[in-house]
Short mmCIF file of C-alpha atoms in Angstrom, two decimals:
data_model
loop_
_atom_site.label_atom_id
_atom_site.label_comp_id
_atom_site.label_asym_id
_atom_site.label_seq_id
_atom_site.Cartn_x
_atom_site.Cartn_y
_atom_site.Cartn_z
CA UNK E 15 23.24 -36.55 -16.71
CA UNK E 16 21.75 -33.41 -16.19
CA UNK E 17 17.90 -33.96 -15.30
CA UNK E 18 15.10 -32.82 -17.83
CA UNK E 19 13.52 -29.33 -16.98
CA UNK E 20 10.54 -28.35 -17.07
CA UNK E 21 8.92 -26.27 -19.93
CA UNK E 22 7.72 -22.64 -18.83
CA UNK E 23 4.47 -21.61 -20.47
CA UNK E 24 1.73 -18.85 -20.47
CA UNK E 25 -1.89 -20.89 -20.14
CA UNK E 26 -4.45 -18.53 -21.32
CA UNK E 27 -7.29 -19.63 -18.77
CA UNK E 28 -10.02 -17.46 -19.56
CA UNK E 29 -13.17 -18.99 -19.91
CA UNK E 30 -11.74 -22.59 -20.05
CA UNK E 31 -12.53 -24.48 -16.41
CA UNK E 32 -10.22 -25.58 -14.08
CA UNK E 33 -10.59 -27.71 -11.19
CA UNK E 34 -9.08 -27.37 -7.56
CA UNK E 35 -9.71 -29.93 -5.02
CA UNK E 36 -9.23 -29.02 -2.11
CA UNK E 37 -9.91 -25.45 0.09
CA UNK E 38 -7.11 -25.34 2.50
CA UNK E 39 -4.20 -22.72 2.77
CA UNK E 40 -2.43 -24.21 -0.53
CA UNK E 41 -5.51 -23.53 -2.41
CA UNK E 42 -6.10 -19.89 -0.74
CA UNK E 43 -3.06 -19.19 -2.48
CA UNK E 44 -3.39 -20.02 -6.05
CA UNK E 45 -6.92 -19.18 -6.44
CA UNK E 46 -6.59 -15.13 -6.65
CA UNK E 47 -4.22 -15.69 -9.41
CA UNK E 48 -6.73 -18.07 -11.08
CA UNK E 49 -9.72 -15.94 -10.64
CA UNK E 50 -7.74 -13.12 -12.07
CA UNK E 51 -6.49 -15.30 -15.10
CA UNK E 52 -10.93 -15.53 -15.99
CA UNK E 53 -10.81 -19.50 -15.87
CA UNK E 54 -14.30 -21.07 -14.81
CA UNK E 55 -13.37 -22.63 -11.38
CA UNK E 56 -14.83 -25.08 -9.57
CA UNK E 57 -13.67 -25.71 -5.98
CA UNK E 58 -14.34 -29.54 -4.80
CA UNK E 59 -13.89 -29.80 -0.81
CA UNK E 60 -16.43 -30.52 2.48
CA UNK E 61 -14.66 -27.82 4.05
CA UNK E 62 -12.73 -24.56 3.33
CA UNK E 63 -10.65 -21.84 5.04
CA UNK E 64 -12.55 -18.24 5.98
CA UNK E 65 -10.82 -16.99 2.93
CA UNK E 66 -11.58 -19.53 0.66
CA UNK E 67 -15.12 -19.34 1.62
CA UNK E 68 -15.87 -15.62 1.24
CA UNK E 69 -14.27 -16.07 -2.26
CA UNK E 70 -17.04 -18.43 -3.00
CA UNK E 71 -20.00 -16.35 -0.81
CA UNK E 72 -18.79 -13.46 -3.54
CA UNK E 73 -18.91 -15.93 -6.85
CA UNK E 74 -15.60 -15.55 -8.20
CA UNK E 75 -15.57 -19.74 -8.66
CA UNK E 76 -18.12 -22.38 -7.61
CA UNK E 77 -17.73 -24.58 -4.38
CA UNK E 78 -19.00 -28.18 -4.67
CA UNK E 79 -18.89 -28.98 -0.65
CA UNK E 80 -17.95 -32.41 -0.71
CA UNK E 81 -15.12 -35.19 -0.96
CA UNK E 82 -13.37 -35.68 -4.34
CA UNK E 83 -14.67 -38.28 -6.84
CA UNK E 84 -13.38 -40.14 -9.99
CA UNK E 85 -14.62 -38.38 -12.76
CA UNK E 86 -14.06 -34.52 -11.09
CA UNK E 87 -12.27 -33.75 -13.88
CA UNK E 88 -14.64 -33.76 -16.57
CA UNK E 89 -14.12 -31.38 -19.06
CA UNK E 90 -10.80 -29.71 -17.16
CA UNK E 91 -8.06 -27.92 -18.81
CA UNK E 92 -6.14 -27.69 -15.70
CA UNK E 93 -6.29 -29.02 -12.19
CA UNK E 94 -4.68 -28.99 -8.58
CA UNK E 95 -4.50 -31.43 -6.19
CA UNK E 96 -4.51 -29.37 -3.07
CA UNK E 97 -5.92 -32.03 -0.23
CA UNK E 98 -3.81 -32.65 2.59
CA UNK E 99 -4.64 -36.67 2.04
CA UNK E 100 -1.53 -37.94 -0.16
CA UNK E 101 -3.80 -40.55 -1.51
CA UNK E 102 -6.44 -38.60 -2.75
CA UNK E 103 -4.01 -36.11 -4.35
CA UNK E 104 -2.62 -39.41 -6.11
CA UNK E 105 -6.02 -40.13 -7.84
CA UNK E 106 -6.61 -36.42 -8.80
CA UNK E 107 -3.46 -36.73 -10.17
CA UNK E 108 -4.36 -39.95 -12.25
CA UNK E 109 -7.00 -39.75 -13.53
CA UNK E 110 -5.97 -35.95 -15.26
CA UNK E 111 -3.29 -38.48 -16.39
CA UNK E 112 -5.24 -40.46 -18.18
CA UNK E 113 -7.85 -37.60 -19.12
CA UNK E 114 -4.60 -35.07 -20.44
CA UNK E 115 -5.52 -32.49 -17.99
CA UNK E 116 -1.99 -30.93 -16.55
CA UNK E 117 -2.21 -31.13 -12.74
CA UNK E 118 -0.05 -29.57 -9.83
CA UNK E 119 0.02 -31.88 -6.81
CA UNK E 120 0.58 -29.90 -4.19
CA UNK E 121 2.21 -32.06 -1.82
CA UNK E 122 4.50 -33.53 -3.84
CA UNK E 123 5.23 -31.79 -6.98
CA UNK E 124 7.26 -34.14 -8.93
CA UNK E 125 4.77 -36.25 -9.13
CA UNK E 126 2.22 -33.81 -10.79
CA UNK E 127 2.27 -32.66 -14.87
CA UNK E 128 2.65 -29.25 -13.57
CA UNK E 129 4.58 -27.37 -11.19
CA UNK E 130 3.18 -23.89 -10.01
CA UNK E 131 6.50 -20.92 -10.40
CA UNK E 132 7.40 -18.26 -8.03
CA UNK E 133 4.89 -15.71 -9.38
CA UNK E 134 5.20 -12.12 -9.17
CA UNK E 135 3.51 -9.29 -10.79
CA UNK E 136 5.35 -6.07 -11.93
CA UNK E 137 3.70 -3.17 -14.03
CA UNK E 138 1.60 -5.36 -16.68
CA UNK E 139 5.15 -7.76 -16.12
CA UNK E 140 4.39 -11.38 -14.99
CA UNK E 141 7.30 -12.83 -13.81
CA UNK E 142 7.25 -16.55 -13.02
CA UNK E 143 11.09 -18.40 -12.03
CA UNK E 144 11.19 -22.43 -11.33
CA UNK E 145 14.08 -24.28 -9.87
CA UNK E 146 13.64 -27.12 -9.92
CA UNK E 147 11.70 -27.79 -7.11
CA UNK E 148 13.94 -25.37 -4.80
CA UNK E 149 10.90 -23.40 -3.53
CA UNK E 150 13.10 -20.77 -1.37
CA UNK E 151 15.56 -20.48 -4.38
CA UNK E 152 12.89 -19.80 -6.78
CA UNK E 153 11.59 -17.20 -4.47
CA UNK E 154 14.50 -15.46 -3.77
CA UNK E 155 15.44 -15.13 -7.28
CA UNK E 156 11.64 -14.04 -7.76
CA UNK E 157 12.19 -11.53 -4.99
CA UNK E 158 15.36 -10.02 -6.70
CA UNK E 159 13.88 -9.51 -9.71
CA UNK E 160 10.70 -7.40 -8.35
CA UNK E 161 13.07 -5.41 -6.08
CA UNK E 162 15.61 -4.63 -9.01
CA UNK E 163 12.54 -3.47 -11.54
CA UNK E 164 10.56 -1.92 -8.51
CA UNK E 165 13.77 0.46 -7.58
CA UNK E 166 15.01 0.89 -11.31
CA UNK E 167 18.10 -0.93 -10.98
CA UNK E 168 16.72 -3.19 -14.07
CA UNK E 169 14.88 -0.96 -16.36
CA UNK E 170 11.40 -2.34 -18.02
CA UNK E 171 10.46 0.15 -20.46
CA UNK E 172 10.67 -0.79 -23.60
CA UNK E 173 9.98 2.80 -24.58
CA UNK E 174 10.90 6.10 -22.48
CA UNK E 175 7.97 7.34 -19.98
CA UNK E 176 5.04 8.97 -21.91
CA UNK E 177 5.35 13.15 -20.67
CA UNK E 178 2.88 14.03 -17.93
CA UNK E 179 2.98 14.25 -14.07
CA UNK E 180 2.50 11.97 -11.13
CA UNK E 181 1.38 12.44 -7.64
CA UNK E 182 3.31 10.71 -5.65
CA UNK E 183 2.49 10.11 -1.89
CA UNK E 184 5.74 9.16 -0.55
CA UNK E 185 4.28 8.21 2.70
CA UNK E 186 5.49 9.90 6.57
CA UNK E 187 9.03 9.70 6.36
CA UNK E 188 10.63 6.71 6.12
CA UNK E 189 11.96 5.56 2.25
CA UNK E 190 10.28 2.22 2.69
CA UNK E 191 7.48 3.28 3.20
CA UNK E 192 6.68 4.65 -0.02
CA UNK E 193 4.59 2.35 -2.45
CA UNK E 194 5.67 -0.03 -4.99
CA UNK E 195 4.08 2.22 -7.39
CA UNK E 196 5.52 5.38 -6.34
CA UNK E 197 8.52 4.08 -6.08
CA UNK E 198 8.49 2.88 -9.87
CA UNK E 199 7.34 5.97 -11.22
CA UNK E 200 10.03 8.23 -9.35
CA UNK E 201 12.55 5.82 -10.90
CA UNK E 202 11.68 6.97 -14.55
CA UNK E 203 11.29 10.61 -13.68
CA UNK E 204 13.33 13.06 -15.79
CA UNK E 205 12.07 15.68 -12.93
CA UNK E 206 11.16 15.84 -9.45
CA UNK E 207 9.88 18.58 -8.09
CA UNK E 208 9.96 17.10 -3.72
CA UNK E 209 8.43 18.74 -0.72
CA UNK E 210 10.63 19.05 2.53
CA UNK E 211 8.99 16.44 4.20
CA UNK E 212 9.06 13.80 1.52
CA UNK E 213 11.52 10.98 1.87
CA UNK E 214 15.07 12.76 1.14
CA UNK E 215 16.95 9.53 1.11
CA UNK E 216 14.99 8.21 -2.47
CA UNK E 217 16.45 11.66 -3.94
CA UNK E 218 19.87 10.34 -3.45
CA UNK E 219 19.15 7.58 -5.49
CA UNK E 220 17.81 9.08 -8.49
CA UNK E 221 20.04 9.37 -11.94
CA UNK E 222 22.36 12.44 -12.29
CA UNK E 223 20.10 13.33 -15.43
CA UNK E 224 17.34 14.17 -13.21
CA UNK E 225 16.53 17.38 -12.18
CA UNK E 226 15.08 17.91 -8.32
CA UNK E 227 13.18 20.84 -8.05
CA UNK E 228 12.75 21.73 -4.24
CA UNK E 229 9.45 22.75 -3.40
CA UNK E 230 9.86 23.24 -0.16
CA UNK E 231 7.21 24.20 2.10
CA UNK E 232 8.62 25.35 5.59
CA UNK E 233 6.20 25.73 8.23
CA UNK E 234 5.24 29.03 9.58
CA UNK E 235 8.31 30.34 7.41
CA UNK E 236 9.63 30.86 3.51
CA UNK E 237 7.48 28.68 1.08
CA UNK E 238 7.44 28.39 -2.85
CA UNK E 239 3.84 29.45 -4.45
CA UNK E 240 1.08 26.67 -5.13
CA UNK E 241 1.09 28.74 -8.54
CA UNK E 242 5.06 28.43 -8.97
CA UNK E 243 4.51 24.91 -8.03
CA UNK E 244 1.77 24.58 -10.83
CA UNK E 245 3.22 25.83 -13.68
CA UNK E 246 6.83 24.29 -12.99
CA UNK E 247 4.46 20.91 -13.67
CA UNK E 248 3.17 22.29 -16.61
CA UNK E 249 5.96 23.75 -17.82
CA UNK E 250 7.69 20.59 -17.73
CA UNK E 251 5.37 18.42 -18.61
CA UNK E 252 4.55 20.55 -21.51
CA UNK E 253 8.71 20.11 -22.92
CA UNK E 254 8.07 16.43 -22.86
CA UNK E 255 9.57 15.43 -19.65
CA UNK E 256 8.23 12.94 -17.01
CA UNK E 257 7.57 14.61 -13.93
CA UNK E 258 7.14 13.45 -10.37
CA UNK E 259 5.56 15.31 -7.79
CA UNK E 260 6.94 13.91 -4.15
CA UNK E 261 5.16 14.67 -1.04
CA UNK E 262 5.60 13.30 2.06
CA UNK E 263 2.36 11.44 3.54
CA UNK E 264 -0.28 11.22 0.95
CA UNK E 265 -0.82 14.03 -1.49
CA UNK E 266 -4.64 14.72 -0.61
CA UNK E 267 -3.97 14.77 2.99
CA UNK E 268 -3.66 18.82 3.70
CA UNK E 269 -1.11 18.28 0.69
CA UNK E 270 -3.18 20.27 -2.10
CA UNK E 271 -2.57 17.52 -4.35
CA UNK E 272 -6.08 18.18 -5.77
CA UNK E 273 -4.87 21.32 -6.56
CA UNK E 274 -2.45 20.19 -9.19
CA UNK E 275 -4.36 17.86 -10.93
CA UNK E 276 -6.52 20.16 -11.59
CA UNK E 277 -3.92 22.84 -12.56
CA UNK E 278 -1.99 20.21 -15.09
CA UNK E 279 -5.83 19.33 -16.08
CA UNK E 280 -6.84 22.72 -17.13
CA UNK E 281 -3.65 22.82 -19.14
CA UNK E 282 -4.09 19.31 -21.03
CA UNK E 283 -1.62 17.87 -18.84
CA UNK E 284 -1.79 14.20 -18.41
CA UNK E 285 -1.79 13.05 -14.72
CA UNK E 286 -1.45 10.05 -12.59
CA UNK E 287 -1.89 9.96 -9.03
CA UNK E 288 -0.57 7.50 -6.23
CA UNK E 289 -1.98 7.36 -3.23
CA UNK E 290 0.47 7.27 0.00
CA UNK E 291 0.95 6.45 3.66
CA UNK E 292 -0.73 8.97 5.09
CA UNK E 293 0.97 10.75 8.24
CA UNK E 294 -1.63 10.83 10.20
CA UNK E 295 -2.52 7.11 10.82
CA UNK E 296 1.29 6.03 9.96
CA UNK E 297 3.12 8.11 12.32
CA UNK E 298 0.80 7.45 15.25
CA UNK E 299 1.18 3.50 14.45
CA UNK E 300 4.74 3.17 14.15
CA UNK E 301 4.99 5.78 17.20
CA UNK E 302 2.84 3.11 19.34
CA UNK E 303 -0.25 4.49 19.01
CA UNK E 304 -3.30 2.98 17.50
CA UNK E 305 -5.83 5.47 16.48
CA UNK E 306 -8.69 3.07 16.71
CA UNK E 307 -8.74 0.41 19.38
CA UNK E 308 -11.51 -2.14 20.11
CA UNK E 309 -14.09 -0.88 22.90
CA UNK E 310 -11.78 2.63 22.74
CA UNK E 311 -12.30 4.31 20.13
CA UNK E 312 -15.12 3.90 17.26
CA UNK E 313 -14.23 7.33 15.53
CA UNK E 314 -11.32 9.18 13.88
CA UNK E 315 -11.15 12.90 12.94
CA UNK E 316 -8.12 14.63 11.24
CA UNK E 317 -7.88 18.05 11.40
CA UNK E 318 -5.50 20.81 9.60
CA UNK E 319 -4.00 22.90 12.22
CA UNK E 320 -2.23 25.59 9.67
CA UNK E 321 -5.31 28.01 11.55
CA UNK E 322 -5.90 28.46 15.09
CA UNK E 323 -9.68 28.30 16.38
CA UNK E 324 -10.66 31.70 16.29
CA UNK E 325 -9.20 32.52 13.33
CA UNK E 326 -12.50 33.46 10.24
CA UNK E 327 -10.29 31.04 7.87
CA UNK E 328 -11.26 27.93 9.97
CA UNK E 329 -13.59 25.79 8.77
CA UNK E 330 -13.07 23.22 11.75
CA UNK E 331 -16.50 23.42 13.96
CA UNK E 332 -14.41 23.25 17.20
CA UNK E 333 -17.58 23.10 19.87
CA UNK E 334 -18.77 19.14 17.78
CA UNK E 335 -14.89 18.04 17.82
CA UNK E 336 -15.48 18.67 21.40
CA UNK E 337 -18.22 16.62 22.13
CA UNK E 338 -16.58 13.60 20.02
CA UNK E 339 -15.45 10.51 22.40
CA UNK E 340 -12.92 8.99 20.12
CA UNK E 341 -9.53 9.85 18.48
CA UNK E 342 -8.77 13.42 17.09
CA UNK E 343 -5.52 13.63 14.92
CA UNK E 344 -3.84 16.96 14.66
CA UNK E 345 -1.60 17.78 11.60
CA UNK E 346 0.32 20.98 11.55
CA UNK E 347 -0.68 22.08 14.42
CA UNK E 348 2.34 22.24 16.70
CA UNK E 349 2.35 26.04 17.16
CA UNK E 350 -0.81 26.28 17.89
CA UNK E 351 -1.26 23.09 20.19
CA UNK E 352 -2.07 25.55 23.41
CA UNK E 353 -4.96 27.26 21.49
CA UNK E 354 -6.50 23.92 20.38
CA UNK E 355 -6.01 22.31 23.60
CA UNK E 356 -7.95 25.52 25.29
CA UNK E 357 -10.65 25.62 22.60
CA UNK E 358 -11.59 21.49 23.41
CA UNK E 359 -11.25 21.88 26.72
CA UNK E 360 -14.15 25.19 26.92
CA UNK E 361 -16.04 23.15 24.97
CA UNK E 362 -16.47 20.03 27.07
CA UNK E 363 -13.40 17.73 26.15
CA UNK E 364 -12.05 16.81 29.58
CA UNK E 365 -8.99 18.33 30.25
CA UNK E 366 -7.49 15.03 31.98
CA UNK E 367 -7.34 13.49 28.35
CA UNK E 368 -4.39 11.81 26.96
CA UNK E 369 -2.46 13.21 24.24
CA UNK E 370 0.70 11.73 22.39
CA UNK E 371 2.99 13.95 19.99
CA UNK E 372 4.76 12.07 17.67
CA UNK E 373 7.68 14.59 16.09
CA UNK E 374 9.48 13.13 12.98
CA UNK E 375 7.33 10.04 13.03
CA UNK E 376 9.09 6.67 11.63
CA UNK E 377 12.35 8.41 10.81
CA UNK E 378 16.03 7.60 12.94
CA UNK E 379 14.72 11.33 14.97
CA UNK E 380 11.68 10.00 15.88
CA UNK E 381 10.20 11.05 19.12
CA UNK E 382 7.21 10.44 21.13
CA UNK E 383 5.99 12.44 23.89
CA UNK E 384 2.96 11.63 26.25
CA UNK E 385 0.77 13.90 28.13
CA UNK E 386 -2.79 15.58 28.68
CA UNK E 387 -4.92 18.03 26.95
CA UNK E 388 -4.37 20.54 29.39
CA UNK E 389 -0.68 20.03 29.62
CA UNK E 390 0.18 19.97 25.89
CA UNK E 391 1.04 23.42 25.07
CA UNK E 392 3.27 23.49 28.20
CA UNK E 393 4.73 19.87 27.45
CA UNK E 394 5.35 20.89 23.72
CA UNK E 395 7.50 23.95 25.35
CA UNK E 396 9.37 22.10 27.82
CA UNK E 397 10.17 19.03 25.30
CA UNK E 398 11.07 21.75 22.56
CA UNK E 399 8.77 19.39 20.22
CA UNK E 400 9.33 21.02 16.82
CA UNK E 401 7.22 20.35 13.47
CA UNK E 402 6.27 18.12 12.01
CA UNK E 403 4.83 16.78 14.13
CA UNK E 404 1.49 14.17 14.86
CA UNK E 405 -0.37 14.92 18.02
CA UNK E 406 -3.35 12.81 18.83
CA UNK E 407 -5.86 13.16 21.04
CA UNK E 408 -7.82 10.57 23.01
CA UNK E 409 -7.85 7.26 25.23
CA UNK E 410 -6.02 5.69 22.69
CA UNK E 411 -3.39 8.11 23.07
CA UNK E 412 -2.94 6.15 27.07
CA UNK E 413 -2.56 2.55 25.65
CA UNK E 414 1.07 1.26 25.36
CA UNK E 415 2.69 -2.27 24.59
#
């Protein structure tokens, strides 16, 4: 005989007060999900996890610090037995028997009123899958699910993407490193218009319908106009399409993303922006460089090197980099790298600093390169390091695995 399932329901919490005993790593699980559902929670435990207790220190749910007792339950509409004593989960678990509160025992779930699904959240979509009590199945299938409607394979829209334009950051390379959100979005776009350095390998998977736009911008060399770029936007936005802007790293790093929103704003173009991995702390890291490092470095400074020092353009105050102790992070500033190098140095960086390049940072070219300040123009020469390219300057630039 095929064994009775259990009925899947929405509880609408909000308001309504729901009781967790204990404040262990079961209960620092479920309670963001509660506190985000609105229900008035009360805690019950002597102790709790760090987690648990700055949860409480910030008064999303009360925290009675003691033992459980008969009679917790008062006025519950749902409860968890969450204690790591199998006893004490048993009488949390009776007496919301015999007070018709649904309960989730935690350490044995068949023997609660409740079982708590593989939960996952998805664009206003929540998703919850049971099994039975096959926790990894459940996942997995919850897993599958997310990944199919995160990468478009299983479309969610009940209606086709409103026109307008998103900012995608598509983080430093890498296609898994973009965000869940940008990822979503570039799934419905009916245009992209991609930089050179975004992620090529998430064009391949877009739709035949869709129409790439390149928007290449080739350092030192042939690049399309920010206005071109701007009124392609527009212009498509404007004929009802849903267009995604791609960039690689994050598009208000040095990546004029401001620039567009407020070009599509001036021309009543909605616009939504997602932030992304930004090259210049996501390179370094998966090159093996931290850019901060306990007792190291207390400081970080990016800088855009599209202008050399000298240059009346700059609006970099070279002479205070100088003086800095902690990590300086160079973008675009491979050509230059002899002139920046000389211009720290006059001005009192010591020349025996350590530098790392990182060129092509968390792609299958990735290289990293490690020298000093007064060897880096001659090191990016002799190592034919070619943009783009990361170069960081600093102590932490010395530390390795």
């Amino acid at each position: 005989m095929r064994a009775e399932q259990h009925y899947l329901a929405g509880l609408d919490l909000a308001g309504r007060r729901v009781v967790v005993v204990g404040a262990g790593t079961v209960a620092q699980r479920r309670l963001p999900r509660l506190v985000a559902s609105g229900a008035v929670i009360e805690v019950i435990s002597p102790e709790a996890t760090p987690a648990v207790e700055a949860m409480a220190t910030a008064g999303e749910f009360a925290w009675t610090r003691r033992a459980y007792a008969d009679g917790d339950l008062d006025g519950a509409w749902y409860a968890l037995a969450c204690t790591d004593d199998a006893d004490v989960n048993a009488a949390i678990t009776a007496e919301a028997e015999r007070k018709r509160v649904f309960c989730v025992r935690a350490d044995v779930a068949r023997l609660g009123t409740a079982v708590t699904p593989a939960v996952g959240e998805h664009d206003g979509l929540l998703l919850g899958v049971l099994a039975g009590g096959e926790h990894r199945r459940s996942a997995a299938v919850r897993n599958g699910v997310l990944d199919a409607l995160r990468s478009g394979v299983v479309g969610d829209a009940a209606e086709q993407q409103q026109p307008g334009v998103a900012l995608v950051g598509g983080g430093p390379g890498d296609p898994e490193l973009i965000t869940v959100r940008g990822k979503r979005l570039l799934a419905r776009a009916d245009v992209v218009v991609a930089d050179r350095l975004a992620p090529r390998e998430l064009l391949e998977e877009l739709p035949p319908h869709v129409l790439v736009v390149d928007a290449a911008k080739i350092p030192y060399g042939r690049a399309a106009s920010q206005d071109l770029i701007n009124s392609t936007l527009i212009e498509h936005a404007k004929a009802g399409k849903f267009v995604v802007r791609l960039k690689g790293g994050d598009s208000y790093v040095f990546g004029r993303g401001f620039e567009e929103l407020l070009a599509c704003a001036e021309a009543g173009v909605a616009v939504t922006v997602v932030p992304g991995v930004t090259s210049a702390f996501g390179v370094p890291a998966v090159g093996g460089v931290p850019v901060t490092h306990r007792g190291v470095a207390h400081e970080v400074v990016v800088v855009s090197g599209h202008v050399s020092p000298s240059d009346e353009r700059s609006l970099v105050d070279w002479p205070a980099l100088a003086k800095l102790r902690g990590t300086l992070v160079l973008m675009m500033a491979v050509e230059r790298a002899d002139a920046f190098a000389d211009t720290l140095i006059e001005h009192g960086r010591p020349s025996s600093t350590p530098v790392a390049v990182i060129q092509e940072g968390t792609t299958r070219a990735q290289r990293v390169v490690r020298t000093t300040l007064d060897k880096l123009g001659s090191t990016i020469t002799a190592e034919a390091i070619r943009p783009p390219a990361i170069i960081v300057v600093g102590d932490v630039a010395a530390l390795a695995p």
